[in-house]
Amino acid sequence: MKKSESTLHDVARKVGVSPRTVSRVVNGESGFSQATAERVQAAIEELGYRPNLLARSLITKRSNTIGLIGVSLTDPFFPEVAEGVQREARELGLTMFFATTNDEPDRLVAALDSMISRAVDGVIAFPVQADAGPLVQAANEGINLVIVHPAEPLPGINTISSDLAAGAIRAVDHLRSTGRSKIAYLGTSTRSPNKRAAGYLEAVGDEPRIVTSAPTAEGGLAGTREILSRWPNIDAIFAYNDIMALAAIQALEESGRSVPGDVAVVGFDNIELSAYVNPPLTTMDMDHVSLGAKSVRLLHSLIENPDKEPEHIVHPVELQVRRST
Amino acid sequence: MKKSESTLHDVARKVGVSPRTVSRVVNGESGFSQATAERVQAAIEELGYRPNLLARSLITKRSNTIGLIGVSLTDPFFPEVAEGVQREARELGLTMFFATTNDEPDRLVAALDSMISRAVDGVIAFPVQADAGPLVQAANEGINLVIVHPAEPLPGINTISSDLAAGAIRAVDHLRSTGRSKIAYLGTSTRSPNKRAAGYLEAVGDEPRIVTSAPTAEGGLAGTREILSRWPNIDAIFAYNDIMALAAIQALEESGRSVPGDVAVVGFDNIELSAYVNPPLTTMDMDHVSLGAKSVRLLHSLIENPDKEPEHIVHPVELQVRRST
DNA sequence: GCCGACTACGTCAACGTTGACGTAGTCAGG
DNA sequence: CCTGACTACGTCAACGTTGACGTAGTCGGC
């Protein structure tokens, strides 16, 4: 029962003009009378005509499409970034392709290939652990690319990074200002330079107390237990992310310590639920939604002006004080 | 420095064959010798040729593209569904368009139009509160469509629904089996028939205790306070979703009640964090990732066989017992 | 009453593919 | 040695648009 798709030709035939004239009306160009415009519009309504954007893109070399590549939507903060990307893309009239890689290099390459072959105007990527090589190569071949949170500096590529070191310093300073002095860092080991750890080290000054483990809830539980066995009298934990911080609170209470009575906890990310757990978590807010929106605006400016010099935007991180400190 | 995209013609010229032969090699058709295939492959590598999928789709009428339309990625469980959709789509060789609507009818229509104009092979939608009218109309025009969690039954449309009533009954039975008898339902008011409430009513038998409020953390706090003021001696709360359940725990502890000591709490959704809050939340697991995967498989079967009778798949809901009960 | 500018169209080719169909050459079988 | 089947290609048109360019008609000014 499929209504066969109608084309410019069908509309043109119905109205009695050439397809080119219908095209002009559809695209709001000039060169037609008010009267024909109205007849064309009526025919469009009646036939349920929709422009075929594939055909249009084939000739205009613009698809008004962008691609977003991330690791996984089961990560706690990527959905917020993606939502920001989606909202801003919509504002700019861009439709979005989406792919996740699970940090597998093959999937990154496949996703990128698929999007390029579909003539995206640009790509936003979060490669995280995976090798950014294919992305850099694509950018060198002329693909408009923005990398969010690159693992290492990429001078020739447009990037957006959150100011993690400043955030870590702010977090430690906050713990200090509430009278804590024995502050541990519940971190995670990465190949790349860890800016949170660097900020912690800079701010904590005296002897550092660092434990690393996986950036997951399980990792947070294990890491916290290790912290407690090595330094039983700490009075604060600064965690790599909110998930680990929430796990830390759980481990602390299991060990008979109260939060924030005995030990204060600060997270990093400000995922939505951090406001509603017990106690609500003090954390560093990265405003992921606007981070996503900002990356689309950067990509858009790149699309409009491809020869622009690469930018390296730093996105601020703000302290969100709640009851865990 | 953009390497100009090379086409079948470029490869063909380089090898000294016709574009049609290159096309045959690229698509793994028959009708070429091993020797030419190798020369073509070499030329493809050297030129960095990528097929232009827009041109291909324009003539084959297949884009190997699907669209996913949801409300918002800041909803707690939609990201998991989207991840499931993405993973299964990848397995089936489908690339995904993505859009969110924030429950605004205009945005639903715009997203759908954009995808159809880009020749998607099919669409998966979560309209939630918004009017499903435009979706139904698209389906009637021949767009392959799967609606996940439709607000009301749609006989002519392919749908996947979670078995919410059975889940609610299971939740109440579980509370009963742990010795609770005064069980309140912290619900939310919807225009559409609420299957969770229906299940609760069926299972609870005696006098129901129902309060409705917004399906958010704020709503959960307010609703729980109302429950406590109306029935101070309840011993269990069954919540509409995990967010409300977590808020309920918070409100209960603020009121001096312990969970699960004084009041047991059961949620609905099993969002990831429910396992890591304190106490970990007993909840109904909908396995959103596989729900998403299942919807892609249904859509795919529809694409392969568009004249198939509509299916109405019911996705099971399972009890996940943790420490809040 | 001729020129130039302007309006409102139309024509044609091209974007990069693939479907339909044609064909030269080879090879086995009778 | 002719026929028919098969292999390995090539040719042409079409998918639905838009860019480039052409043109008939109108109208104002001198």
XYZ file of C-alpha atoms (C1' of nucleotides) in Angstrom:
710
model
C 0.000 0.000 0.000
C 3.074 2.150 -0.240
C 2.307 5.504 -1.782
C 5.067 5.709 -4.327
C 7.309 8.627 -3.535
C 6.644 11.608 -5.732
C 9.403 13.698 -7.232
C 9.960 17.166 -8.577
C 8.881 15.837 -11.934
C 5.533 14.676 -10.610
C 4.871 18.032 -9.025
C 6.009 19.818 -12.165
C 3.773 17.762 -14.404
C 0.789 18.387 -12.167
C 1.327 22.144 -12.132
C 2.386 22.405 -15.752
C 5.830 23.900 -15.217
C 9.347 22.515 -15.444
C 10.988 20.611 -12.589
C 13.531 23.370 -12.363
C 10.827 25.860 -11.433
C 9.474 23.570 -8.747
C 13.002 23.221 -7.415
C 13.264 26.993 -7.223
C 10.075 27.232 -5.205
C 11.100 24.422 -2.867
C 14.447 26.055 -2.194
C 13.068 29.565 -1.894
C 15.224 30.856 -4.715
C 13.991 33.697 -6.889
C 12.639 33.622 -10.396
C 9.017 32.625 -10.108
C 5.745 34.458 -9.681
C 3.630 34.426 -6.581
C 0.897 32.685 -8.519
C 3.007 29.713 -9.625
C 4.512 29.445 -6.159
C 1.040 28.942 -4.753
C 0.105 26.346 -7.340
C 3.356 24.519 -6.718
C 2.793 24.552 -2.980
C -0.678 23.171 -3.444
C 0.603 20.370 -5.661
C 3.329 19.572 -3.129
C 0.753 19.233 -0.375
C -1.523 17.146 -2.484
C 1.150 14.737 -3.655
C 2.920 14.616 -0.307
C 6.152 15.502 -2.041
C 9.355 15.370 0.005
C 12.661 16.411 -1.507
C 15.101 13.543 -1.861
C 18.049 14.770 0.149
C 20.342 12.091 -1.201
C 19.961 13.418 -4.720
C 20.344 16.962 -3.493
C 23.489 16.155 -1.523
C 24.961 14.290 -4.442
C 25.126 17.455 -6.419
C 25.476 20.177 -3.784
C 28.206 18.325 -1.878
C 26.485 19.277 1.352
C 24.389 16.827 3.310
C 23.565 18.877 6.422
C 24.541 15.785 8.307
C 27.110 15.265 11.023
C 28.365 12.131 12.717
C 28.849 11.560 16.420
C 31.145 8.748 17.475
C 31.531 7.781 21.115
C 32.481 4.817 23.204
C 29.241 3.685 24.792
C 25.957 5.136 25.926
C 26.224 3.007 29.035
C 29.006 5.332 30.131
C 27.488 7.686 32.642
C 28.182 10.998 30.986
C 28.330 10.348 27.274
C 24.536 10.402 26.940
C 24.505 13.962 28.208
C 27.119 15.017 25.698
C 25.179 13.293 22.945
C 22.012 15.062 24.025
C 23.826 18.397 23.861
C 25.150 17.533 20.435
C 21.701 16.516 19.278
C 19.996 19.664 20.518
C 22.507 22.046 19.026
C 22.636 20.101 15.772
C 18.895 20.455 15.506
C 19.152 24.196 16.063
C 21.658 24.426 13.237
C 19.546 22.292 10.918
C 21.886 19.317 11.043
C 20.803 15.705 11.215
C 22.975 13.376 13.194
C 24.486 9.982 12.543
C 25.438 8.113 15.668
C 27.801 5.263 16.427
C 29.532 3.753 19.429
C 32.790 1.847 19.352
C 33.202 0.162 22.720
C 36.784 1.322 22.365
C 37.421 -1.217 19.623
C 39.655 0.254 16.918
C 37.932 -1.665 14.125
C 34.588 -0.260 15.067
C 35.961 3.258 15.144
C 37.294 2.843 11.625
C 34.083 1.226 10.426
C 31.928 3.967 11.905
C 34.079 6.672 10.413
C 34.105 5.017 6.992
C 30.384 4.571 7.000
C 29.817 8.218 7.832
C 32.307 9.549 5.313
C 30.832 7.352 2.606
C 27.487 8.856 3.473
C 28.945 12.293 2.898
C 28.686 13.750 6.371
C 29.685 17.385 6.554
C 31.725 16.681 9.668
C 32.357 14.340 12.580
C 32.571 14.751 16.346
C 34.501 12.000 18.090
C 35.333 10.799 21.581
C 37.995 8.223 20.929
C 38.907 7.882 24.625
C 41.297 4.944 24.915
C 41.270 3.926 21.276
C 43.958 5.093 18.926
C 43.062 8.434 17.399
C 45.197 7.666 14.334
C 42.335 6.973 11.932
C 40.661 10.185 13.035
C 43.772 12.243 12.445
C 44.174 10.652 9.054
C 40.583 11.456 8.130
C 41.124 15.048 9.195
C 44.217 15.232 6.996
C 42.160 14.002 4.084
C 39.875 16.957 4.555
C 37.128 15.587 6.779
C 35.866 18.245 9.173
C 36.597 16.822 12.595
C 36.274 17.809 16.233
C 37.737 15.594 18.922
C 36.293 16.010 22.395
C 38.562 15.153 25.316
C 41.540 13.973 23.277
C 43.829 11.663 25.225
C 46.857 13.628 24.088
C 47.331 17.056 22.481
C 46.615 17.074 18.747
C 47.881 20.373 17.404
C 46.488 20.061 13.890
C 43.019 18.971 14.977
C 40.125 20.925 16.422
C 39.665 19.814 20.006
C 37.595 20.577 23.068
C 38.920 19.591 26.475
C 37.555 20.057 29.930
C 39.901 21.777 32.324
C 40.487 18.687 34.421
C 43.614 19.855 36.209
C 41.916 23.050 37.342
C 38.925 21.006 38.437
C 41.071 18.684 40.516
C 42.795 21.614 42.179
C 39.443 23.194 42.911
C 38.198 19.944 44.429
C 41.190 19.544 46.733
C 41.046 23.207 47.747
C 37.404 22.754 48.616
C 38.190 19.735 50.811
C 40.920 21.762 52.514
C 38.529 24.647 53.101
C 36.213 22.312 54.995
C 39.059 21.328 57.294
C 40.232 18.088 55.690
C 43.927 17.420 55.487
C 44.477 13.729 54.762
C 43.101 13.582 51.248
C 43.382 10.437 49.099
C 42.955 10.265 45.344
C 40.920 7.344 44.052
C 42.195 7.345 40.504
C 42.442 5.253 37.447
C 45.457 4.360 35.394
C 45.571 5.526 31.818
C 48.323 5.471 29.261
C 47.803 9.154 28.644
C 48.842 11.924 31.012
C 46.217 12.125 33.709
C 45.326 15.727 34.305
C 43.167 15.019 37.325
C 46.050 13.269 39.054
C 48.355 16.114 38.092
C 45.960 18.659 39.587
C 45.628 16.573 42.737
C 49.398 16.331 43.114
C 49.808 20.042 42.602
C 47.109 20.942 45.106
C 47.803 18.391 47.805
C 51.435 19.420 48.205
C 52.491 17.109 51.011
C 52.587 13.332 50.768
C 50.174 12.101 48.096
C 47.895 9.125 48.730
C 46.981 7.614 45.410
C 45.312 4.332 44.524
C 44.314 3.438 40.998
C 41.729 0.977 39.755
C 39.143 0.589 37.013
C 36.867 3.620 36.467
C 33.786 1.598 37.348
C 31.693 0.957 40.422
C 33.535 -2.289 41.069
C 36.834 -0.480 40.683
C 35.657 2.190 43.096
C 34.766 -0.366 45.746
C 38.068 -2.183 45.427
C 40.106 1.010 45.276
C 38.440 2.466 48.331
C 39.054 -0.692 50.322
C 42.693 -0.480 49.370
C 42.861 3.169 50.425
C 41.355 2.277 53.793
C 43.787 -0.521 54.385
C 46.792 1.616 53.503
C 45.736 4.848 55.206
C 43.005 4.018 57.748
C 42.884 7.568 59.101
C 42.223 9.547 55.919
C 39.487 12.172 56.133
C 38.723 12.779 52.459
C 38.607 11.007 49.108
C 38.720 12.721 45.750
C 37.530 10.296 43.092
C 38.225 10.107 39.398
C 34.527 10.126 38.548
C 31.109 10.067 40.155
C 30.620 6.362 39.701
C 33.784 5.666 41.668
C 32.828 8.299 44.244
C 29.438 6.695 44.811
C 31.109 3.327 45.181
C 33.561 4.933 47.598
C 30.707 6.157 49.770
C 29.293 2.667 49.803
C 32.647 1.133 50.751
C 33.197 3.751 53.443
C 29.853 3.078 55.059
C 30.461 -0.641 54.877
C 33.668 -0.043 56.795
C 31.700 1.755 59.479
C 32.780 5.269 58.493
C 30.158 7.957 57.948
C 30.090 10.378 55.032
C 30.713 13.250 55.453
C 31.158 12.855 59.203
C 34.316 10.764 59.132
C 35.352 11.060 55.509
C 34.377 13.617 52.889
C 33.990 12.509 49.270
C 34.224 14.555 46.098
C 33.426 13.115 42.682
C 33.987 14.295 39.151
C 31.373 14.534 36.355
C 28.163 15.521 38.124
C 26.039 12.819 36.604
C 22.355 13.383 37.191
C 21.898 10.863 39.952
C 24.657 12.288 42.092
C 22.133 14.840 43.298
C 19.721 12.180 44.515
C 21.804 9.568 46.255
C 22.314 9.595 49.981
C 24.227 11.709 50.845
C 24.038 13.816 47.692
C 27.492 13.945 46.170
C 29.726 16.987 46.000
C 31.335 16.857 42.595
C 32.954 18.729 39.747
C 30.346 19.655 37.167
C 31.543 19.498 33.570
C 28.213 20.568 32.110
C 28.274 17.809 29.549
C 25.226 19.009 27.685
C 26.776 22.362 26.879
C 30.077 20.637 26.150
C 28.248 18.701 23.449
C 26.551 21.823 22.163
C 29.844 23.682 22.059
C 31.477 20.934 20.033
C 28.715 21.157 17.439
C 29.164 24.896 17.164
C 32.880 24.413 16.637
C 32.257 21.791 13.986
C 29.716 24.013 12.316
C 32.135 26.909 12.085
C 34.617 24.489 10.572
C 32.090 23.365 7.989
C 31.330 26.951 7.059
C 35.012 27.782 6.831
C 37.130 24.666 6.298
C 40.423 26.534 6.016
C 40.123 28.001 9.470
C 43.049 27.450 11.831
C 42.425 24.580 14.296
C 41.034 25.664 17.633
C 41.649 24.085 21.030
C 38.789 25.053 23.259
C 38.996 24.567 27.013
C 35.677 23.908 28.673
C 35.401 24.994 32.309
C 34.681 22.675 35.224
C 32.763 23.937 38.220
C 32.445 22.842 41.810
C 28.997 21.629 42.782
C 28.822 21.454 46.573
C 26.355 18.966 48.086
C 26.294 17.055 51.335
C 29.113 14.527 50.927
C 31.686 17.140 52.010
C 44.864 20.053 1.196
C 41.740 18.005 0.725
C 42.449 14.956 -1.349
C 39.625 15.226 -3.825
C 37.374 12.234 -3.461
C 38.010 9.648 -6.116
C 35.212 7.820 -7.884
C 34.631 4.610 -9.739
C 35.690 6.459 -12.882
C 39.056 7.374 -11.424
C 39.733 3.822 -10.386
C 38.542 2.553 -13.756
C 40.752 4.942 -15.696
C 43.752 3.966 -13.623
C 43.209 0.256 -14.184
C 42.091 0.586 -17.762
C 38.660 -0.979 -17.422
C 35.147 0.423 -17.380
C 33.548 1.844 -14.220
C 31.011 -0.913 -14.428
C 33.715 -3.516 -13.932
C 35.115 -1.682 -10.928
C 31.591 -1.550 -9.519
C 31.323 -5.307 -9.933
C 34.545 -5.861 -8.023
C 33.559 -3.466 -5.251
C 30.213 -5.175 -4.792
C 31.580 -8.687 -5.080
C 29.381 -9.504 -8.026
C 30.568 -11.987 -10.652
C 31.888 -11.348 -14.105
C 35.528 -10.425 -13.715
C 38.791 -12.304 -13.634
C 40.938 -12.776 -10.585
C 43.670 -10.737 -12.269
C 41.546 -7.639 -12.857
C 40.102 -7.906 -9.372
C 43.584 -7.638 -7.951
C 44.489 -4.683 -10.111
C 41.259 -2.968 -9.160
C 41.874 -3.596 -5.474
C 45.351 -2.151 -5.777
C 44.048 0.973 -7.479
C 41.351 1.349 -4.832
C 43.958 1.248 -2.083
C 46.214 3.656 -3.863
C 43.535 6.214 -4.599
C 41.807 5.811 -1.266
C 38.543 5.218 -3.081
C 35.367 5.020 -1.010
C 32.043 4.231 -2.607
C 29.606 7.110 -2.477
C 26.690 5.580 -0.645
C 24.363 8.425 -1.511
C 24.697 7.685 -5.204
C 24.320 3.987 -4.551
C 21.213 4.473 -2.433
C 19.707 6.787 -4.990
C 19.499 3.964 -7.456
C 19.185 0.855 -5.291
C 16.474 2.374 -3.064
C 18.260 0.919 -0.049
C 20.392 3.020 2.238
C 21.249 0.513 4.976
C 20.319 3.259 7.333
C 17.796 3.330 10.150
C 16.564 6.149 12.328
C 16.147 6.128 16.092
C 13.862 8.734 17.605
C 13.543 9.118 21.365
C 12.621 11.711 23.918
C 15.890 12.585 25.596
C 19.185 10.981 26.449
C 18.965 12.591 29.845
C 16.199 10.117 30.598
C 17.759 7.419 32.695
C 17.043 4.397 30.560
C 16.840 5.610 26.997
C 20.632 5.626 26.596
C 20.681 1.908 27.290
C 18.025 1.251 24.678
C 19.928 3.395 22.202
C 23.108 1.487 22.937
C 21.297 -1.770 22.292
C 19.914 -0.392 19.057
C 23.345 0.805 18.004
C 25.060 -2.509 18.726
C 22.527 -4.621 16.899
C 22.357 -2.182 14.000
C 26.087 -2.482 13.627
C 25.835 -6.271 13.588
C 23.286 -6.057 10.799
C 25.361 -3.566 8.829
C 23.019 -0.663 9.446
C 24.099 2.882 10.166
C 21.961 4.873 12.524
C 20.439 8.317 12.446
C 19.551 9.659 15.827
C 17.196 12.342 17.069
C 15.519 13.357 20.296
C 12.258 15.230 20.565
C 11.893 16.382 24.165
C 8.312 15.273 23.693
C 7.637 18.223 21.386
C 5.354 17.186 18.526
C 7.031 19.533 16.045
C 10.400 18.009 16.707
C 9.012 14.513 16.237
C 7.625 15.477 12.863
C 10.822 17.280 11.879
C 13.009 14.343 12.871
C 10.831 11.912 11.007
C 10.742 14.090 7.884
C 14.469 14.530 7.906
C 15.046 10.807 8.139
C 12.522 9.882 5.479
C 13.952 12.489 3.133
C 17.307 10.869 3.700
C 15.830 7.558 2.611
C 16.152 5.566 5.812
C 15.153 1.941 5.441
C 13.158 2.145 8.651
C 12.575 3.984 11.910
C 12.423 2.983 15.566
C 10.521 5.427 17.751
C 9.737 6.048 21.404
C 7.058 8.664 21.208
C 6.243 8.442 24.923
C 3.841 11.293 25.719
C 3.807 12.884 22.268
C 1.064 12.083 19.818
C 1.942 9.027 17.766
C -0.238 10.279 14.909
C 2.588 11.337 12.594
C 4.282 8.003 13.141
C 1.182 6.055 12.290
C 0.707 8.167 9.189
C 4.292 7.519 8.105
C 3.759 3.808 8.586
C 0.648 3.966 6.452
C 2.656 5.656 3.723
C 4.933 2.661 3.686
C 7.725 3.662 6.062
C 9.006 0.652 7.981
C 8.336 1.519 11.592
C 8.714 -0.027 15.018
C 7.296 1.731 18.056
C 8.797 0.780 21.381
C 6.574 1.149 24.434
C 3.585 2.637 22.653
C 1.313 4.595 24.972
C -1.726 2.830 23.587
C -2.248 -0.302 21.472
C -1.582 0.288 17.773
C -2.874 -2.774 15.941
C -1.519 -1.896 12.506
C 1.954 -0.987 13.700
C 4.879 -3.160 14.770
C 5.391 -2.610 18.477
C 7.509 -3.848 21.354
C 6.221 -3.418 24.880
C 7.612 -4.431 28.209
C 5.326 -6.495 30.330
C 4.738 -3.786 32.887
C 1.642 -5.230 34.500
C 3.352 -8.559 35.102
C 6.354 -6.684 36.486
C 4.221 -4.718 38.907
C 2.524 -7.882 40.114
C 5.872 -9.547 40.565
C 7.151 -6.563 42.556
C 4.188 -6.547 44.926
C 4.354 -10.320 45.360
C 7.988 -9.988 46.253
C 7.225 -7.357 48.883
C 4.510 -9.649 50.288
C 6.925 -12.561 50.403
C 9.271 -10.545 52.618
C 6.438 -9.944 55.062
C 5.257 -6.493 53.982
C 1.555 -5.829 53.930
C 0.985 -2.074 53.786
C 2.304 -1.369 50.326
C 1.995 2.054 48.700
C 2.384 2.811 45.006
C 4.384 5.908 44.171
C 3.078 6.446 40.668
C 2.775 9.001 37.980
C -0.276 10.166 36.137
C -0.443 9.568 32.426
C -3.235 10.006 29.956
C -2.707 6.477 28.784
C -3.688 3.345 30.695
C -1.010 2.763 33.272
C -0.106 -0.884 33.307
C 2.091 -0.637 36.365
C -0.771 0.810 38.367
C -3.084 -1.861 37.002
C -0.668 -4.585 38.065
C -0.322 -3.031 41.494
C -4.066 -2.848 41.923
C -4.471 -6.434 40.871
C -1.740 -7.692 43.164
C -2.426 -5.600 46.218
C -6.046 -6.692 46.469
C -7.114 -4.858 49.633
C -7.219 -1.088 49.987
C -4.815 0.533 47.525
C -2.533 3.370 48.583
C -1.660 5.410 45.520
C -0.017 8.781 45.144
C 0.946 10.220 41.788
C 3.494 12.852 40.903
C 6.055 13.664 38.243
C 8.337 10.772 37.207
C 11.427 12.662 38.354
C 13.552 12.831 41.454
C 11.707 15.924 42.611
C 8.413 14.181 41.990
C 9.617 11.176 43.950
C 10.531 13.292 46.946
C 7.216 15.128 46.934
C 5.192 11.993 46.322
C 6.912 10.071 49.106
C 6.299 12.889 51.570
C 2.639 12.811 50.627
C 2.510 9.036 51.109
C 4.052 9.397 54.551
C 1.625 12.080 55.603
C -1.385 10.088 54.437
C -0.305 6.620 55.610
C 2.437 7.068 58.205
C 2.573 3.363 58.996
C 3.226 1.883 55.559
C 5.970 -0.703 55.347
C 6.718 -0.737 51.606
C 6.758 1.525 48.583
C 6.625 0.342 44.994
C 7.794 3.154 42.720
C 7.029 3.922 39.087
C 10.733 4.045 38.202
C 14.159 3.878 39.775
C 14.619 7.625 39.896
C 11.474 7.974 41.988
C 12.486 4.988 44.095
C 15.873 6.503 44.870
C 14.200 9.755 45.780
C 11.787 7.796 47.937
C 14.668 6.250 49.869
C 16.071 9.696 50.427
C 12.725 11.056 51.625
C 12.201 8.043 53.891
C 15.575 8.489 55.548
C 14.942 12.205 55.966
C 11.756 11.278 57.812
C 13.767 9.084 60.169
C 12.685 5.770 58.648
C 15.303 3.210 57.673
C 15.349 1.277 54.399
C 14.738 -1.618 54.369
C 14.357 -1.814 58.163
C 11.181 0.226 58.456
C 10.100 0.512 54.844
C 11.056 -1.622 51.843
C 11.396 0.049 48.431
C 11.116 -1.486 44.972
C 11.876 0.476 41.832
C 11.279 -0.148 38.162
C 13.854 0.066 35.331
C 17.103 -1.173 36.884
C 19.186 1.750 35.775
C 22.873 1.103 36.220
C 23.357 3.188 39.325
C 20.642 1.429 41.259
C 23.185 -1.257 42.027
C 25.594 1.176 43.611
C 23.523 3.491 45.748
C 23.064 2.867 49.418
C 21.183 0.649 49.981
C 21.323 -0.946 46.544
C 17.853 -0.864 45.074
C 15.634 -3.843 44.470
C 13.985 -3.187 41.140
C 12.344 -4.624 38.060
C 14.917 -5.126 35.338
C 13.703 -4.413 31.820
C 17.022 -5.224 30.164
C 16.913 -2.122 28.052
C 19.937 -3.004 25.977
C 18.375 -6.172 24.691
C 15.060 -4.375 24.284
C 16.850 -2.035 21.899
C 18.539 -4.907 20.100
C 15.250 -6.729 19.759
C 13.578 -3.701 18.217
C 16.298 -3.497 15.576
C 15.834 -7.150 14.724
C 12.113 -6.600 14.340
C 12.698 -3.587 12.132
C 15.207 -5.513 10.078
C 12.791 -8.339 9.438
C 10.280 -5.719 8.365
C 12.768 -4.194 5.948
C 13.499 -7.588 4.449
C 9.827 -8.374 4.166
C 7.698 -5.220 4.163
C 4.410 -7.019 3.636
C 4.758 -9.036 6.800
C 1.872 -8.869 9.254
C 2.528 -6.422 12.132
C 3.983 -8.029 15.244
C 3.417 -7.005 18.841
C 6.315 -8.302 20.858
C 6.152 -8.401 24.645
C 9.493 -8.011 26.352
C 9.822 -9.654 29.770
C 10.560 -7.822 33.007
C 12.519 -9.527 35.740
C 12.878 -9.004 39.446
C 16.336 -7.946 40.569
C 16.572 -8.348 44.330
C 19.026 -6.124 46.187
C 19.121 -4.730 49.670
C 16.298 -2.178 49.701
C 13.746 -4.936 50.403
C 10.653 52.630 -31.492
C 14.893 50.861 -29.980
C 17.883 49.470 -26.106
C 18.835 47.574 -21.803
C 17.450 45.610 -17.759
C 14.566 42.594 -15.493
C 11.236 38.747 -14.666
C 9.876 34.214 -15.211
C 10.592 30.689 -16.756
C 12.925 26.311 -19.690
C 16.900 23.218 -21.287
C 20.737 20.489 -20.604
C 24.242 18.260 -18.253
C 26.186 16.534 -14.273
C 26.608 14.346 -9.397
C 28.430 8.750 -8.712
C 26.334 4.841 -8.856
C 23.899 0.357 -10.660
C 20.223 -2.268 -13.681
C 19.448 -3.954 -18.115
C 21.330 -5.432 -21.933
C 24.786 -6.157 -25.558
C 29.091 -8.498 -27.271
C 33.742 -10.425 -28.319
C 36.241 -14.288 -27.195
C 36.864 -19.098 -25.457
C 35.764 -23.750 -25.082
C 33.409 -28.252 -24.966
C 30.464 -31.402 -27.414
C 28.610 -33.614 -31.345
C 33.570 -27.026 -37.753
C 29.447 -25.398 -36.122
C 26.497 -24.493 -32.048
C 25.491 -23.125 -27.590
C 26.917 -21.918 -23.240
C 29.805 -19.322 -20.559
C 33.206 -15.688 -19.148
C 34.582 -11.145 -18.942
C 33.864 -7.412 -19.930
C 31.528 -2.619 -22.120
C 27.523 0.708 -23.155
C 23.691 3.261 -22.013
C 20.223 5.054 -19.259
C 18.344 6.116 -15.032
C 17.999 7.505 -9.882
C 16.185 12.918 -8.313
C 18.273 16.820 -7.864
C 20.688 21.529 -8.938
C 24.316 24.626 -11.526
C 25.022 27.003 -15.662
C 23.087 29.093 -19.167
C 19.610 30.393 -22.600
C 15.309 32.945 -23.863
C 10.663 34.992 -24.571
C 8.140 38.624 -22.868
C 7.506 43.087 -20.426
C 8.522 47.684 -19.262
C 10.761 52.175 -18.635
C 13.594 55.709 -20.611
C 15.244 58.477 -24.225
